[in-house]
Tab-separated table of C-alpha atoms in Angstrom:
chain	number	residue	atom	x	y	z
B	27	MET	CA	0.000	0.000	0.000
B	28	TYR	CA	1.234	3.457	-0.882
B	29	GLN	CA	0.111	6.978	-0.242
B	30	ILE	CA	0.658	10.281	-1.974
B	31	ARG	CA	1.129	13.214	0.368
B	32	PRO	CA	2.635	16.705	0.361
B	33	ILE	CA	6.380	16.885	0.972
B	34	GLN	CA	7.552	17.498	4.545
B	35	ALA	CA	10.873	18.913	5.691
B	36	GLN	CA	12.071	15.498	6.873
B	37	ASP	CA	11.650	14.143	3.304
B	38	ASN	CA	14.379	16.377	1.841
B	39	ALA	CA	17.289	13.929	2.049
B	40	GLU	CA	15.297	10.926	0.786
B	41	ILE	CA	13.779	12.659	-2.239
B	42	ALA	CA	17.106	14.288	-3.157
B	43	ALA	CA	18.760	10.847	-3.043
B	44	ILE	CA	16.009	9.414	-5.295
B	45	ILE	CA	16.438	12.225	-7.830
B	46	ARG	CA	20.202	11.635	-7.880
B	47	GLU	CA	19.819	7.856	-8.191
B	48	VAL	CA	17.228	7.963	-10.977
B	49	SER	CA	19.163	10.671	-12.824
B	50	LYS	CA	22.245	8.462	-12.762
B	51	GLU	CA	20.209	5.459	-13.939
B	52	PHE	CA	19.044	7.386	-17.026
B	53	GLY	CA	22.375	9.081	-17.707
B	54	LEU	CA	21.156	12.566	-16.747
B	55	ALA	CA	24.498	14.000	-15.671
B	56	PRO	CA	24.687	17.095	-13.444
B	57	GLU	CA	27.265	18.722	-15.706
B	58	SER	CA	24.771	18.552	-18.586
B	59	GLY	CA	22.329	20.881	-16.837
B	60	PHE	CA	19.690	18.415	-15.687
B	61	ALA	CA	17.599	18.881	-12.516
B	62	VAL	CA	20.063	16.759	-10.564
B	63	ALA	CA	22.411	19.783	-10.658
B	64	ASP	CA	19.873	22.222	-9.191
B	65	PRO	CA	21.319	23.882	-6.089
B	66	ILE	CA	17.937	23.599	-4.335
B	67	LEU	CA	17.821	19.805	-4.591
B	68	ASP	CA	18.602	19.210	-0.910
B	69	ASN	CA	15.912	21.580	0.337
B	70	LEU	CA	12.844	20.862	-1.767
B	71	TYR	CA	10.439	21.350	1.123
B	72	ALA	CA	11.380	25.044	1.357
B	73	VAL	CA	11.208	25.440	-2.426
B	74	TYR	CA	7.675	24.059	-2.629
B	75	ASN	CA	6.366	25.505	0.631
B	76	ARG	CA	5.501	28.791	-1.103
B	77	PRO	CA	2.450	30.270	-2.802
B	78	ASN	CA	1.543	28.632	-6.116
B	79	ALA	CA	3.932	25.724	-5.515
B	80	LYS	CA	3.337	22.146	-4.412
B	81	TYR	CA	5.320	18.909	-4.258
B	82	TRP	CA	3.999	15.438	-3.497
B	83	VAL	CA	5.869	12.311	-2.458
B	84	ILE	CA	4.932	8.657	-2.746
B	85	GLU	CA	5.445	6.780	0.495
B	86	ASN	CA	5.083	3.087	1.324
B	87	GLN	CA	3.561	1.656	4.521
B	88	GLN	CA	6.949	1.725	6.243
B	89	GLY	CA	7.290	5.456	5.569
B	90	LYS	CA	9.939	5.081	2.857
B	91	ILE	CA	9.796	7.670	0.077
B	92	LEU	CA	9.769	6.056	-3.386
B	93	GLY	CA	9.340	9.069	-5.640
B	94	GLY	CA	7.726	12.427	-6.098
B	95	GLY	CA	6.922	15.363	-8.294
B	96	GLY	CA	5.686	18.899	-8.106
B	97	LEU	CA	5.173	22.236	-9.743
B	98	SER	CA	5.885	25.909	-9.179
B	99	PRO	CA	5.769	29.137	-11.182
B	100	LEU	CA	8.018	29.022	-14.226
B	101	LYS	CA	11.007	31.332	-13.831
B	102	GLY	CA	10.722	34.122	-16.370
B	103	ALA	CA	7.039	33.333	-17.048
B	104	PRO	CA	5.232	33.516	-13.688
B	105	THR	CA	1.766	33.065	-15.203
B	106	ILE	CA	2.644	29.436	-16.053
B	107	LEU	CA	3.235	26.577	-13.618
B	108	GLU	CA	6.102	24.230	-14.420
B	109	ILE	CA	6.002	20.495	-13.703
B	110	GLN	CA	9.251	19.741	-11.890
B	111	LYS	CA	11.354	16.967	-10.404
B	112	MET	CA	9.178	13.946	-11.183
B	113	TYR	CA	11.340	10.948	-10.342
B	114	PHE	CA	10.359	7.447	-9.226
B	115	LEU	CA	12.276	4.407	-8.032
B	116	PRO	CA	11.826	1.295	-10.223
B	117	GLU	CA	9.553	-0.441	-7.709
B	118	VAL	CA	6.753	2.111	-8.190
B	119	ARG	CA	7.110	2.742	-11.919
B	120	GLY	CA	4.209	1.571	-14.027
B	121	LEU	CA	1.751	1.712	-11.109
B	122	GLY	CA	0.079	4.950	-12.206
B	123	PHE	CA	1.732	7.309	-9.746
B	124	ALA	CA	3.079	9.682	-12.404
B	125	LYS	CA	-0.430	10.054	-13.786
B	126	GLN	CA	-1.842	10.617	-10.283
B	127	LEU	CA	0.770	13.262	-9.507
B	128	LEU	CA	0.099	15.002	-12.807
B	129	GLU	CA	-3.643	14.961	-12.136
B	130	ASN	CA	-2.934	16.498	-8.713
B	131	ALA	CA	-0.814	19.120	-10.480
B	132	PHE	CA	-3.594	19.882	-12.982
B	133	GLN	CA	-6.113	20.309	-10.158
B	134	PHE	CA	-3.711	22.551	-8.261
B	135	THR	CA	-3.073	24.605	-11.414
B	136	LEU	CA	-6.777	25.261	-11.888
B	137	LEU	CA	-7.389	25.991	-8.190
B	138	GLN	CA	-4.600	28.568	-8.241
B	139	GLY	CA	-6.087	30.239	-11.321
B	140	PHE	CA	-3.345	29.309	-13.798
B	141	LYS	CA	-4.164	28.397	-17.395
B	142	SER	CA	-1.319	26.045	-18.312
B	143	CYS	CA	1.380	23.653	-17.142
B	144	TYR	CA	4.775	23.548	-18.833
B	145	LEU	CA	7.563	21.004	-18.672
B	146	GLU	CA	10.954	20.271	-20.098
B	147	THR	CA	12.282	16.768	-20.511
B	148	THR	CA	14.575	14.628	-22.612
B	149	LYS	CA	14.177	11.714	-25.023
B	150	GLU	CA	15.934	9.467	-22.487
B	151	LEU	CA	12.723	9.658	-20.442
B	152	TRP	CA	10.584	8.385	-23.322
B	153	GLN	CA	8.092	6.623	-21.035
B	154	ALA	CA	7.317	9.931	-19.341
B	155	VAL	CA	7.024	11.662	-22.724
B	156	LYS	CA	4.407	9.095	-23.804
B	157	LEU	CA	2.405	9.813	-20.640
B	158	TYR	CA	2.624	13.569	-21.185
B	159	GLU	CA	1.313	13.118	-24.730
B	160	LYS	CA	-1.540	10.923	-23.473
B	161	LEU	CA	-2.515	13.534	-20.866
B	162	GLY	CA	-2.783	16.320	-23.419
B	163	PHE	CA	0.595	18.036	-23.385
B	164	GLN	CA	1.490	19.611	-26.735
B	165	TYR	CA	4.999	19.960	-28.133
B	166	LEU	CA	6.503	23.441	-28.369
B	167	ASP	CA	9.106	24.657	-30.865
B	168	GLN	CA	11.163	26.439	-28.226
B	169	PRO	CA	11.489	26.590	-24.439
B	170	LYS	CA	9.524	28.987	-22.267
B	171	GLY	CA	10.813	30.894	-19.273
B	172	ASN	CA	14.251	30.392	-17.811
B	173	THR	CA	14.583	26.931	-16.291
B	174	GLY	CA	18.361	26.873	-16.473
B	175	HIS	CA	18.370	23.438	-18.148
B	176	SER	CA	20.251	24.837	-21.142
B	177	HIS	CA	20.410	22.307	-23.974
B	178	ALA	CA	19.973	19.297	-21.685
B	179	CYS	CA	16.200	19.136	-22.053
B	180	GLU	CA	15.448	19.144	-25.749
B	181	ILE	CA	11.697	18.469	-25.393
B	182	TRP	CA	9.373	21.296	-24.341
B	183	MET	CA	5.681	20.662	-23.728
B	184	GLU	CA	2.675	22.559	-22.418
B	185	LYS	CA	-0.861	21.642	-21.423
B	186	GLN	CA	-3.501	24.358	-21.685
B	187	PHE	CA	-6.637	24.389	-19.549
C-alpha cells in the first residue's frame, strides 16, 4: 500500500537521493544541466512551501519515500506553472503514480487560477514523454521561461486548460 502526500521537511534527504539515483540510472548528468544539478535539490520542502507551488511524495507503509513530483511558477514566465522533479524508483514505476501526480498538479493549477502547465524533458525519459502526450501536453518549438536546463532538455511541452 502506498500513499501520496505533500512533501515534509524530513523528506528532503530521501527525495534528493532518489532524484540523484534515478538521474544516474538514465544518464542525466549534473554537468549537462539536468535537474540533478539544481542547487535547491537538498531543500525541496522550502522550495515548494511557497504560494503557487506544491510537491507530493509517494510513500510506502513503512514510511519510505519512493518518488515524487511537483510544480511551481516558471522562472521568467510567472503566469505558467512548471512540472518539476518527477522521479520514481523502479519499484513504483508503471503503477500509475506519475499520472496521479500530474492529475494532482492539474487540479492545483486550476485551483490557483493558472491556465497552463509547462515542462521540459529529454528523449531518455521516453516513457514519461508518452504519458505527457496521453494527458494532453502539446509539443513546443522552443522553451519557455528560464529553467536553467540549457540544452539538456530538448523536449518542451505545455498543457492548456
